[in-house]
Structures are given as C-alpha cells and as structure tokens.
Tab-separated table of N, CA, C and O in Angstrom:
chain	number	residue	atom	x	y	z
G	1	MET	N	2.296	-31.042	-11.670
G	1	MET	CA	1.119	-30.233	-11.542
G	1	MET	C	-0.120	-31.022	-11.941
G	1	MET	O	-1.081	-31.024	-11.227
G	2	GLU	N	-0.082	-31.639	-13.095
G	2	GLU	CA	-1.243	-32.380	-13.566
G	2	GLU	C	-1.601	-33.491	-12.602
G	2	GLU	O	-2.761	-33.760	-12.377
G	3	ARG	N	-0.585	-34.113	-12.030
G	3	ARG	CA	-0.837	-35.195	-11.091
G	3	ARG	C	-1.602	-34.679	-9.875
G	3	ARG	O	-2.545	-35.299	-9.432
G	4	ARG	N	-1.224	-33.534	-9.354
G	4	ARG	CA	-1.924	-32.971	-8.200
G	4	ARG	C	-3.370	-32.667	-8.544
G	4	ARG	O	-4.275	-32.943	-7.776
G	5	GLU	N	-3.586	-32.091	-9.698
G	5	GLU	CA	-4.948	-31.776	-10.108
G	5	GLU	C	-5.779	-33.041	-10.230
G	5	GLU	O	-6.931	-33.074	-9.841
G	6	ALA	N	-5.173	-34.083	-10.769
G	6	ALA	CA	-5.890	-35.335	-10.951
G	6	ALA	C	-6.219	-35.964	-9.595
G	6	ALA	O	-7.275	-36.527	-9.405
G	7	VAL	N	-5.323	-35.838	-8.625
G	7	VAL	CA	-5.528	-36.450	-7.323
G	7	VAL	C	-6.514	-35.646	-6.486
G	7	VAL	O	-7.420	-36.192	-5.874
G	8	THR	N	-6.352	-34.324	-6.432
G	8	THR	CA	-7.190	-33.502	-5.551
G	8	THR	C	-8.378	-32.875	-6.262
G	8	THR	O	-9.322	-32.454	-5.615
G	9	GLY	N	-8.310	-32.727	-7.564
G	9	GLY	CA	-9.375	-32.071	-8.296
G	9	GLY	C	-9.338	-30.557	-8.161
G	9	GLY	O	-10.243	-29.873	-8.577
G	10	GLU	N	-8.285	-30.007	-7.532
G	10	GLU	CA	-8.164	-28.566	-7.349
G	10	GLU	C	-7.256	-27.970	-8.412
G	10	GLU	O	-6.327	-28.604	-8.868
G	11	ASP	N	-7.547	-26.735	-8.762
G	11	ASP	CA	-6.707	-26.005	-9.700
G	11	ASP	C	-5.796	-25.074	-8.906
G	11	ASP	O	-6.271	-24.111	-8.318
G	12	PRO	N	-4.485	-25.336	-8.833
G	12	PRO	CA	-3.591	-24.487	-8.042
G	12	PRO	C	-3.180	-23.206	-8.744
G	12	PRO	O	-2.349	-22.464	-8.243
G	13	GLY	N	-3.782	-22.888	-9.889
G	13	GLY	CA	-3.396	-21.743	-10.698
G	13	GLY	C	-3.183	-20.441	-9.968
G	13	GLY	O	-2.124	-19.843	-10.052
G	14	PRO	N	-4.186	-19.922	-9.198
G	14	PRO	CA	-3.990	-18.637	-8.529
G	14	PRO	C	-2.823	-18.652	-7.545
G	14	PRO	O	-2.107	-17.666	-7.421
G	15	LEU	N	-2.625	-19.747	-6.839
G	15	LEU	CA	-1.509	-19.814	-5.894
G	15	LEU	C	-0.179	-19.753	-6.621
G	15	LEU	O	0.749	-19.085	-6.175
G	16	ILE	N	-0.080	-20.426	-7.734
G	16	ILE	CA	1.152	-20.408	-8.523
G	16	ILE	C	1.406	-19.001	-9.026
G	16	ILE	O	2.526	-18.505	-8.993
G	17	ARG	N	0.357	-18.301	-9.461
G	17	ARG	CA	0.497	-16.934	-9.966
G	17	ARG	C	1.013	-16.008	-8.863
G	17	ARG	O	1.924	-15.211	-9.081
G	18	LEU	N	0.428	-16.094	-7.666
G	18	LEU	CA	0.871	-15.246	-6.560
G	18	LEU	C	2.314	-15.555	-6.179
G	18	LEU	O	3.098	-14.651	-5.888
G	19	PHE	N	2.679	-16.824	-6.188
G	19	PHE	CA	4.048	-17.228	-5.895
G	19	PHE	C	4.990	-16.609	-6.924
G	19	PHE	O	6.055	-16.100	-6.582
G	20	GLY	N	4.578	-16.610	-8.182
G	20	GLY	CA	5.398	-16.037	-9.248
G	20	GLY	C	5.548	-14.531	-9.131
G	20	GLY	O	6.605	-13.975	-9.437
G	21	LEU	N	4.505	-13.843	-8.686
G	21	LEU	CA	4.564	-12.385	-8.535
G	21	LEU	C	5.595	-11.962	-7.503
G	21	LEU	O	6.225	-10.926	-7.632
G	22	THR	N	5.750	-12.781	-6.466
G	22	THR	CA	6.626	-12.399	-5.358
G	22	THR	C	7.903	-13.209	-5.296
G	22	THR	O	8.731	-12.960	-4.420
G	23	GLY	N	8.059	-14.157	-6.181
G	23	GLY	CA	9.233	-15.023	-6.117
G	23	GLY	C	9.230	-15.872	-4.850
G	23	GLY	O	10.274	-16.249	-4.349
G	24	GLY	N	8.054	-16.123	-4.314
G	24	GLY	CA	7.925	-16.930	-3.117
G	24	GLY	C	8.094	-16.158	-1.824
G	24	GLY	O	7.994	-16.720	-0.742
G	25	ARG	N	8.328	-14.850	-1.907
G	25	ARG	CA	8.527	-14.041	-0.704
G	25	ARG	C	7.185	-13.649	-0.097
G	25	ARG	O	6.247	-13.347	-0.816
G	26	ALA	N	7.138	-13.641	1.223
G	26	ALA	CA	5.911	-13.260	1.920
G	26	ALA	C	6.006	-11.876	2.544
G	26	ALA	O	5.007	-11.327	2.979
G	27	ARG	N	7.218	-11.314	2.600
G	27	ARG	CA	7.418	-9.996	3.204
G	27	ARG	C	8.258	-9.125	2.287
G	27	ARG	O	9.169	-9.612	1.631
G	28	PRO	N	7.962	-7.828	2.295
G	28	PRO	CA	8.759	-6.921	1.465
G	28	PRO	C	10.155	-6.729	2.042
G	28	PRO	O	10.365	-6.864	3.247
G	29	GLN	N	11.081	-6.415	1.162
G	29	GLN	CA	12.432	-6.096	1.611
G	29	GLN	C	12.469	-4.639	2.034
G	29	GLN	O	11.706	-3.820	1.552
G	30	GLY	N	13.364	-4.320	2.939
G	30	GLY	CA	13.518	-2.932	3.363
G	30	GLY	C	12.636	-2.592	4.542
G	30	GLY	O	12.089	-3.464	5.224
G	31	GLU	N	12.492	-1.301	4.772
G	31	GLU	CA	11.733	-0.789	5.911
G	31	GLU	C	10.263	-1.197	5.820
G	31	GLU	O	9.651	-1.140	4.754
G	32	ALA	N	9.704	-1.602	6.955
G	32	ALA	CA	8.294	-2.016	7.006
G	32	ALA	C	7.381	-0.799	6.820
G	32	ALA	O	7.760	0.328	7.128
G	33	PHE	N	6.188	-1.055	6.327
G	33	PHE	CA	5.192	-0.004	6.168
G	33	PHE	C	3.812	-0.604	6.415
G	33	PHE	O	3.601	-1.792	6.236
G	34	ASP	N	2.867	0.235	6.846
G	34	ASP	CA	1.545	-0.273	7.186
G	34	ASP	C	0.495	0.128	6.153
G	34	ASP	O	0.808	0.722	5.128
G	35	LEU	N	-0.748	-0.198	6.461
G	35	LEU	CA	-1.856	0.025	5.529
G	35	LEU	C	-2.093	1.479	5.162
G	35	LEU	O	-2.584	1.763	4.077
G	36	VAL	N	-1.786	2.379	6.073
G	36	VAL	CA	-2.069	3.789	5.814
G	36	VAL	C	-0.869	4.546	5.259
G	36	VAL	O	-0.956	5.754	5.027
G	37	ALA	N	0.239	3.844	5.054
G	37	ALA	CA	1.407	4.488	4.440
G	37	ALA	C	1.018	4.978	3.051
G	37	ALA	O	0.187	4.380	2.371
G	38	ILE	N	1.623	6.077	2.642
G	38	ILE	CA	1.277	6.716	1.372
G	38	ILE	C	2.306	6.366	0.305
G	38	ILE	O	3.506	6.538	0.493
G	39	VAL	N	1.805	5.878	-0.830
G	39	VAL	CA	2.649	5.470	-1.948
G	39	VAL	C	2.562	6.530	-3.036
G	39	VAL	O	1.460	6.983	-3.379
G	40	ARG	N	3.719	6.919	-3.566
G	40	ARG	CA	3.780	7.896	-4.667
G	40	ARG	C	4.752	7.402	-5.721
G	40	ARG	O	5.840	6.915	-5.396
G	41	THR	N	4.377	7.575	-6.969
G	41	THR	CA	5.275	7.268	-8.077
G	41	THR	C	6.353	8.343	-8.137
G	41	THR	O	6.065	9.526	-7.986
G	42	VAL	N	7.576	7.911	-8.346
G	42	VAL	CA	8.709	8.827	-8.478
G	42	VAL	C	8.877	9.134	-9.951
G	42	VAL	O	8.875	8.227	-10.789
G	43	GLY	N	9.008	10.417	-10.266
G	43	GLY	CA	9.227	10.796	-11.654
G	43	GLY	C	10.541	10.216	-12.155
G	43	GLY	O	11.534	10.194	-11.443
G	44	GLY	N	10.533	9.695	-13.313
G	44	GLY	CA	11.745	9.112	-13.865
G	44	GLY	C	11.398	8.277	-15.072
G	44	GLY	O	10.241	8.150	-15.461
G	45	SER	N	12.406	7.704	-15.641
G	45	SER	CA	12.151	6.905	-16.834
G	45	SER	C	12.269	5.426	-16.506
G	45	SER	O	13.127	4.991	-15.749
G	46	TYR	N	11.380	4.686	-17.051
G	46	TYR	CA	11.402	3.240	-16.960
G	46	TYR	C	10.751	2.703	-18.221
G	46	TYR	O	9.986	3.382	-18.895
G	47	GLU	N	11.086	1.501	-18.555
G	47	GLU	CA	10.528	0.880	-19.746
G	47	GLU	C	9.314	0.047	-19.357
G	47	GLU	O	9.461	-0.981	-18.696
G	48	PRO	N	8.100	0.476	-19.735
G	48	PRO	CA	6.909	-0.277	-19.372
G	48	PRO	C	6.951	-1.736	-19.832
G	48	PRO	O	6.395	-2.592	-19.179
G	49	ALA	N	7.633	-1.997	-20.912
G	49	ALA	CA	7.712	-3.364	-21.416
G	49	ALA	C	8.472	-4.266	-20.452
G	49	ALA	O	8.267	-5.477	-20.427
G	50	ASP	N	9.340	-3.682	-19.626
G	50	ASP	CA	10.124	-4.468	-18.672
G	50	ASP	C	9.369	-4.758	-17.381
G	50	ASP	O	9.860	-5.503	-16.539
G	51	LEU	N	8.209	-4.152	-17.209
G	51	LEU	CA	7.457	-4.293	-15.972
G	51	LEU	C	6.269	-5.232	-16.146
G	51	LEU	O	5.664	-5.286	-17.217
G	52	ILE	N	5.932	-5.940	-15.060
G	52	ILE	CA	4.750	-6.792	-15.101
G	52	ILE	C	3.508	-5.915	-14.982
G	52	ILE	O	3.592	-4.764	-14.535
G	53	PRO	N	2.349	-6.416	-15.366
G	53	PRO	CA	1.138	-5.584	-15.330
G	53	PRO	C	0.840	-4.986	-13.950
G	53	PRO	O	0.387	-3.843	-13.856
G	54	GLU	N	1.101	-5.722	-12.884
G	54	GLU	CA	0.850	-5.206	-11.539
G	54	GLU	C	1.748	-4.016	-11.226
G	54	GLU	O	1.303	-3.048	-10.612
G	55	HIS	N	2.991	-4.061	-11.666
G	55	HIS	CA	3.899	-2.923	-11.464
G	55	HIS	C	3.395	-1.706	-12.221
G	55	HIS	O	3.371	-0.589	-11.687
G	56	ARG	N	2.990	-1.911	-13.457
G	56	ARG	CA	2.479	-0.792	-14.252
G	56	ARG	C	1.219	-0.207	-13.620
G	56	ARG	O	1.034	1.013	-13.594
G	57	ALA	N	0.353	-1.075	-13.084
G	57	ALA	CA	-0.879	-0.599	-12.448
G	57	ALA	C	-0.553	0.256	-11.226
G	57	ALA	O	-1.169	1.312	-11.011
G	58	VAL	N	0.421	-0.163	-10.421
G	58	VAL	CA	0.815	0.615	-9.244
G	58	VAL	C	1.372	1.966	-9.670
G	58	VAL	O	1.009	3.006	-9.112
G	59	LEU	N	2.245	1.978	-10.652
G	59	LEU	CA	2.861	3.229	-11.101
G	59	LEU	C	1.810	4.202	-11.635
G	59	LEU	O	1.891	5.408	-11.410
G	60	SER	N	0.818	3.675	-12.309
G	60	SER	CA	-0.245	4.524	-12.832
G	60	SER	C	-1.134	5.047	-11.702
G	60	SER	O	-1.424	6.240	-11.638
G	61	LEU	N	-1.543	4.161	-10.809
G	61	LEU	CA	-2.423	4.534	-9.705
G	61	LEU	C	-1.775	5.539	-8.762
G	61	LEU	O	-2.417	6.481	-8.291
G	62	CYS	N	-0.502	5.369	-8.499
G	62	CYS	CA	0.181	6.155	-7.463
G	62	CYS	C	0.810	7.435	-7.995
G	62	CYS	O	1.672	8.024	-7.333
G	63	ARG	N	0.372	7.883	-9.154
G	63	ARG	CA	0.799	9.209	-9.601
G	63	ARG	C	0.288	10.248	-8.621
G	63	ARG	O	0.876	11.300	-8.459
G	64	ARG	N	-0.827	9.926	-7.992
G	64	ARG	CA	-1.356	10.721	-6.889
G	64	ARG	C	-1.095	9.925	-5.619
G	64	ARG	O	-1.130	8.702	-5.635
G	65	PRO	N	-0.856	10.588	-4.496
G	65	PRO	CA	-0.606	9.866	-3.240
G	65	PRO	C	-1.745	8.896	-2.932
G	65	PRO	O	-2.922	9.281	-2.951
G	66	THR	N	-1.395	7.645	-2.671
G	66	THR	CA	-2.383	6.589	-2.475
G	66	THR	C	-1.988	5.712	-1.295
G	66	THR	O	-0.854	5.246	-1.234
G	67	PRO	N	-2.902	5.448	-0.355
G	67	PRO	CA	-2.584	4.555	0.759
G	67	PRO	C	-2.352	3.117	0.282
G	67	PRO	O	-2.931	2.673	-0.711
G	68	VAL	N	-1.525	2.392	1.008
G	68	VAL	CA	-1.215	0.995	0.674
G	68	VAL	C	-2.497	0.177	0.577
G	68	VAL	O	-2.653	-0.640	-0.341
G	69	ALA	N	-3.438	0.382	1.486
G	69	ALA	CA	-4.694	-0.373	1.466
G	69	ALA	C	-5.444	-0.175	0.153
G	69	ALA	O	-6.007	-1.122	-0.406
G	70	ASP	N	-5.454	1.049	-0.366
G	70	ASP	CA	-6.128	1.321	-1.635
G	70	ASP	C	-5.413	0.665	-2.805
G	70	ASP	O	-6.048	0.214	-3.753
G	71	VAL	N	-4.097	0.613	-2.744
G	71	VAL	CA	-3.333	-0.063	-3.803
G	71	VAL	C	-3.704	-1.536	-3.821
G	71	VAL	O	-3.972	-2.109	-4.889
G	72	ALA	N	-3.754	-2.181	-2.651
G	72	ALA	CA	-4.109	-3.595	-2.568
G	72	ALA	C	-5.515	-3.834	-3.115
G	72	ALA	O	-5.747	-4.789	-3.861
G	73	ALA	N	-6.446	-2.949	-2.764
G	73	ALA	CA	-7.818	-3.090	-3.253
G	73	ALA	C	-7.877	-2.934	-4.768
G	73	ALA	O	-8.571	-3.686	-5.451
G	74	HIS	N	-7.143	-1.962	-5.290
G	74	HIS	CA	-7.131	-1.730	-6.732
G	74	HIS	C	-6.546	-2.933	-7.489
G	74	HIS	O	-7.058	-3.317	-8.534
G	75	LEU	N	-5.491	-3.520	-6.940
G	75	LEU	CA	-4.860	-4.669	-7.587
G	75	LEU	C	-5.655	-5.955	-7.388
G	75	LEU	O	-5.423	-6.935	-8.090
G	76	ALA	N	-6.564	-5.949	-6.417
G	76	ALA	CA	-7.328	-7.147	-6.051
G	76	ALA	C	-6.392	-8.291	-5.675
G	76	ALA	O	-6.583	-9.436	-6.082
G	77	LEU	N	-5.367	-7.950	-4.896
G	77	LEU	CA	-4.394	-8.928	-4.430
G	77	LEU	C	-4.358	-8.902	-2.910
G	77	LEU	O	-4.666	-7.880	-2.298
G	78	PRO	N	-3.953	-10.013	-2.292
G	78	PRO	CA	-3.795	-10.009	-0.834
G	78	PRO	C	-2.784	-8.951	-0.408
G	78	PRO	O	-1.851	-8.616	-1.149
G	79	LEU	N	-2.952	-8.441	0.791
G	79	LEU	CA	-2.108	-7.365	1.289
G	79	LEU	C	-0.631	-7.745	1.316
G	79	LEU	O	0.221	-6.946	0.931
G	80	ASN	N	-0.308	-8.957	1.741
G	80	ASN	CA	1.111	-9.326	1.818
G	80	ASN	C	1.745	-9.374	0.430
G	80	ASN	O	2.900	-8.997	0.260
G	81	ILE	N	1.002	-9.779	-0.574
G	81	ILE	CA	1.515	-9.801	-1.951
G	81	ILE	C	1.716	-8.365	-2.438
G	81	ILE	O	2.729	-8.033	-3.049
G	82	THR	N	0.747	-7.504	-2.145
G	82	THR	CA	0.858	-6.096	-2.528
G	82	THR	C	2.074	-5.460	-1.868
G	82	THR	O	2.815	-4.710	-2.511
G	83	ARG	N	2.304	-5.764	-0.604
G	83	ARG	CA	3.466	-5.198	0.087
G	83	ARG	C	4.776	-5.637	-0.558
G	83	ARG	O	5.712	-4.844	-0.665
G	84	VAL	N	4.860	-6.891	-0.981
G	84	VAL	CA	6.080	-7.359	-1.649
G	84	VAL	C	6.284	-6.616	-2.963
G	84	VAL	O	7.388	-6.157	-3.270
G	85	ILE	N	5.206	-6.454	-3.730
G	85	ILE	CA	5.286	-5.720	-4.999
G	85	ILE	C	5.723	-4.278	-4.746
G	85	ILE	O	6.597	-3.756	-5.443
G	86	LEU	N	5.131	-3.636	-3.740
G	86	LEU	CA	5.508	-2.254	-3.419
G	86	LEU	C	6.954	-2.177	-2.948
G	86	LEU	O	7.680	-1.246	-3.314
G	87	GLY	N	7.379	-3.142	-2.161
G	87	GLY	CA	8.768	-3.166	-1.713
G	87	GLY	C	9.743	-3.277	-2.870
G	87	GLY	O	10.792	-2.627	-2.886
G	88	ASP	N	9.390	-4.099	-3.861
G	88	ASP	CA	10.240	-4.244	-5.043
G	88	ASP	C	10.321	-2.935	-5.826
G	88	ASP	O	11.398	-2.520	-6.261
G	89	LEU	N	9.173	-2.281	-6.012
G	89	LEU	CA	9.156	-1.016	-6.746
G	89	LEU	C	9.922	0.072	-5.992
G	89	LEU	O	10.611	0.886	-6.604
G	90	ARG	N	9.827	0.063	-4.664
G	90	ARG	CA	10.581	1.028	-3.857
G	90	ARG	C	12.080	0.773	-4.001
G	90	ARG	O	12.855	1.711	-4.159
G	91	ARG	N	12.480	-0.485	-3.938
G	91	ARG	CA	13.898	-0.836	-4.056
G	91	ARG	C	14.462	-0.398	-5.408
G	91	ARG	O	15.598	0.044	-5.511
G	92	GLU	N	13.657	-0.465	-6.450
G	92	GLU	CA	14.084	-0.056	-7.792
G	92	GLU	C	14.021	1.456	-7.988
G	92	GLU	O	14.428	1.965	-9.017
G	93	GLY	N	13.467	2.175	-7.002
G	93	GLY	CA	13.403	3.634	-7.088
G	93	GLY	C	12.222	4.161	-7.878
G	93	GLY	O	12.192	5.340	-8.234
G	94	PHE	N	11.211	3.319	-8.137
G	94	PHE	CA	10.046	3.750	-8.903
G	94	PHE	C	8.984	4.432	-8.040
G	94	PHE	O	8.166	5.191	-8.541
G	95	ILE	N	8.960	4.123	-6.738
G	95	ILE	CA	7.971	4.704	-5.836
G	95	ILE	C	8.627	5.096	-4.518
G	95	ILE	O	9.733	4.644	-4.211
G	96	THR	N	7.920	5.942	-3.772
G	96	THR	CA	8.286	6.207	-2.378
G	96	THR	C	7.117	5.744	-1.522
G	96	THR	O	5.954	5.755	-1.963
G	97	ILE	N	7.427	5.332	-0.308
G	97	ILE	CA	6.400	4.925	0.652
G	97	ILE	C	6.687	5.695	1.933
G	97	ILE	O	7.741	5.534	2.536
G	98	GLU	N	5.744	6.550	2.304
G	98	GLU	CA	5.932	7.415	3.466
G	98	GLU	C	4.874	7.145	4.511
G	98	GLU	O	3.714	6.907	4.177
G	99	ARG	N	5.287	7.215	5.749
G	99	ARG	CA	4.325	7.110	6.844
G	99	ARG	C	3.465	8.359	6.834
G	99	ARG	O	3.967	9.457	6.574
G	100	PRO	N	2.187	8.225	7.160
G	100	PRO	CA	1.341	9.427	7.200
G	100	PRO	C	1.763	10.322	8.353
G	100	PRO	O	2.238	9.862	9.383
G	101	ARG	N	1.620	11.589	8.154
G	101	ARG	CA	1.950	12.555	9.207
G	101	ARG	C	0.833	12.546	10.248
G	101	ARG	O	-0.350	12.538	9.894
G	102	PRO	N	1.186	12.548	11.519
G	102	PRO	CA	0.138	12.553	12.549
G	102	PRO	C	-0.648	13.854	12.513
G	102	PRO	O	-0.084	14.924	12.272
G	103	ALA	N	-1.922	13.740	12.760
G	103	ALA	CA	-2.769	14.933	12.808
G	103	ALA	C	-2.404	15.743	14.043
G	103	ALA	O	-2.065	15.194	15.076
G	104	THR	N	-2.467	17.021	13.903
G	104	THR	CA	-2.136	17.860	15.052
G	104	THR	C	-3.193	17.680	16.124
G	104	THR	O	-4.379	17.536	15.831
G	105	GLN	N	-2.748	17.678	17.333
G	105	GLN	CA	-3.631	17.423	18.465
G	105	GLN	C	-4.053	18.728	19.153
G	105	GLN	O	-4.478	18.704	20.289
G	106	THR	N	-3.895	19.847	18.486
G	106	THR	CA	-4.212	21.126	19.118
G	106	THR	C	-5.711	21.403	19.058
G	106	THR	O	-6.390	21.032	18.104
G	107	ILE	N	-6.169	22.033	20.097
G	107	ILE	CA	-7.568	22.434	20.165
G	107	ILE	C	-7.598	23.941	19.945
G	107	ILE	O	-6.848	24.682	20.590
G	108	ASP	N	-8.462	24.379	19.075
G	108	ASP	CA	-8.464	25.815	18.806
G	108	ASP	C	-9.119	26.597	19.955
G	108	ASP	O	-9.798	26.044	20.818
G	109	GLU	N	-8.903	27.875	19.955
G	109	GLU	CA	-9.346	28.763	21.026
G	109	GLU	C	-10.865	28.761	21.175
G	109	GLU	O	-11.394	28.881	22.285
G	110	ARG	N	-11.593	28.587	20.102
G	110	ARG	CA	-13.059	28.574	20.137
G	110	ARG	C	-13.565	27.449	21.041
G	110	ARG	O	-14.499	27.641	21.830
G	111	ILE	N	-12.958	26.288	20.949
G	111	ILE	CA	-13.389	25.152	21.775
G	111	ILE	C	-13.127	25.446	23.246
G	111	ILE	O	-13.965	25.160	24.109
G	112	TYR	N	-11.969	26.040	23.547
G	112	TYR	CA	-11.690	26.420	24.931
G	112	TYR	C	-12.764	27.376	25.466
G	112	TYR	O	-13.215	27.252	26.599
G	113	ARG	N	-13.148	28.350	24.654
G	113	ARG	CA	-14.174	29.319	25.082
G	113	ARG	C	-15.501	28.622	25.351
G	113	ARG	O	-16.186	28.925	26.327
G	114	GLU	N	-15.882	27.699	24.455
G	114	GLU	CA	-17.144	26.978	24.632
G	114	GLU	C	-17.127	26.142	25.910
G	114	GLU	O	-18.117	26.083	26.640
G	115	VAL	N	-16.009	25.480	26.197
G	115	VAL	CA	-15.887	24.686	27.421
G	115	VAL	C	-15.978	25.593	28.640
G	115	VAL	O	-16.700	25.310	29.609
G	116	LEU	N	-15.249	26.702	28.600
G	116	LEU	CA	-15.276	27.654	29.715
G	116	LEU	C	-16.679	28.203	29.937
G	116	LEU	O	-17.165	28.284	31.072
G	117	HIS	N	-17.361	28.544	28.851
G	117	HIS	CA	-18.743	29.052	28.943
G	117	HIS	C	-19.641	27.978	29.546
G	117	HIS	O	-20.492	28.272	30.400
G	118	GLY	N	-19.470	26.746	29.131
G	118	GLY	CA	-20.271	25.649	29.674
G	118	GLY	C	-20.033	25.435	31.160
G	118	GLY	O	-20.974	25.194	31.922
G	119	LEU	N	-18.771	25.543	31.576
G	119	LEU	CA	-18.447	25.393	32.985
G	119	LEU	C	-19.038	26.532	33.811
G	119	LEU	O	-19.549	26.328	34.926
G	120	ARG	N	-18.986	27.750	33.303
G	120	ARG	CA	-19.538	28.909	34.009
G	120	ARG	C	-21.050	28.806	34.170
G	120	ARG	O	-21.622	29.278	35.147
G	121	SER	N	-21.704	28.205	33.191
G	121	SER	CA	-23.160	28.099	33.260
G	121	SER	C	-23.597	27.030	34.264
G	121	SER	O	-24.766	26.997	34.643
G	122	LEU	N	-22.699	26.209	34.721
G	122	LEU	CA	-23.048	25.208	35.735
G	122	LEU	C	-23.193	25.895	37.037
G	122	LEU	O	-23.682	25.803	37.990
C-alpha cells in the first residue's frame, strides 16, 4: 500500500473501505431489485455490536418503508455498494425488499363526464 501511495501520490483509502464493506462483491446476492424498491426493517432481535455502522444505519432508517435510492443517499455510498449491503441484510432476515405496487390505471367517472361534455361542445 505505501509503495503505491509513494509511486502515484494517491490515497486508495476510500476504495479499500468500499471493497471491505462488500467483500469485493459488486452485485447483491439473491433476487434483483431496483431504485424504487421499498426496504423495511423486519422486527426481530439482533445484536447491534455485531453489525457494521452501515448495517445499523439501514436498520434504523428503514423502520419506515424507504426506497433503495433514499437508502443509498442516506448512506452516501454508491448504489451498487448499497445494493450489496441491502442484499446481505435481506439474506440475514433483517430487512425485506419489495417491488412497488403499480399505480392503478383507472380513470374515474368524473373524467369520463368531462371528456364527454368536451366532445359534445365541439
């Protein structure tokens, strides 16, 4: 490490930290999830002392349903790193990650009436 710093003058610290957070993995294990997937903490017991600070931050933040994008922003980590962390927590049973439910595509009766009225006035 010191040799690289001496040769390039760069500090590889943040890269080493991110590598350590994910064990070198770039993708989460298990089912894929996207930015709008909703993360929730699962009620249960865990020992906070056994968790890294990022895990504890996710568990605290996601007591309320939180999108993956918001978790990444809160952690101030790249999205792929956040996904690996979330995948690990899901595998351990600490969180759930659910796809958002699609919004209903129904148009209410009032809109139909307004369209019909508009067509009649033509």
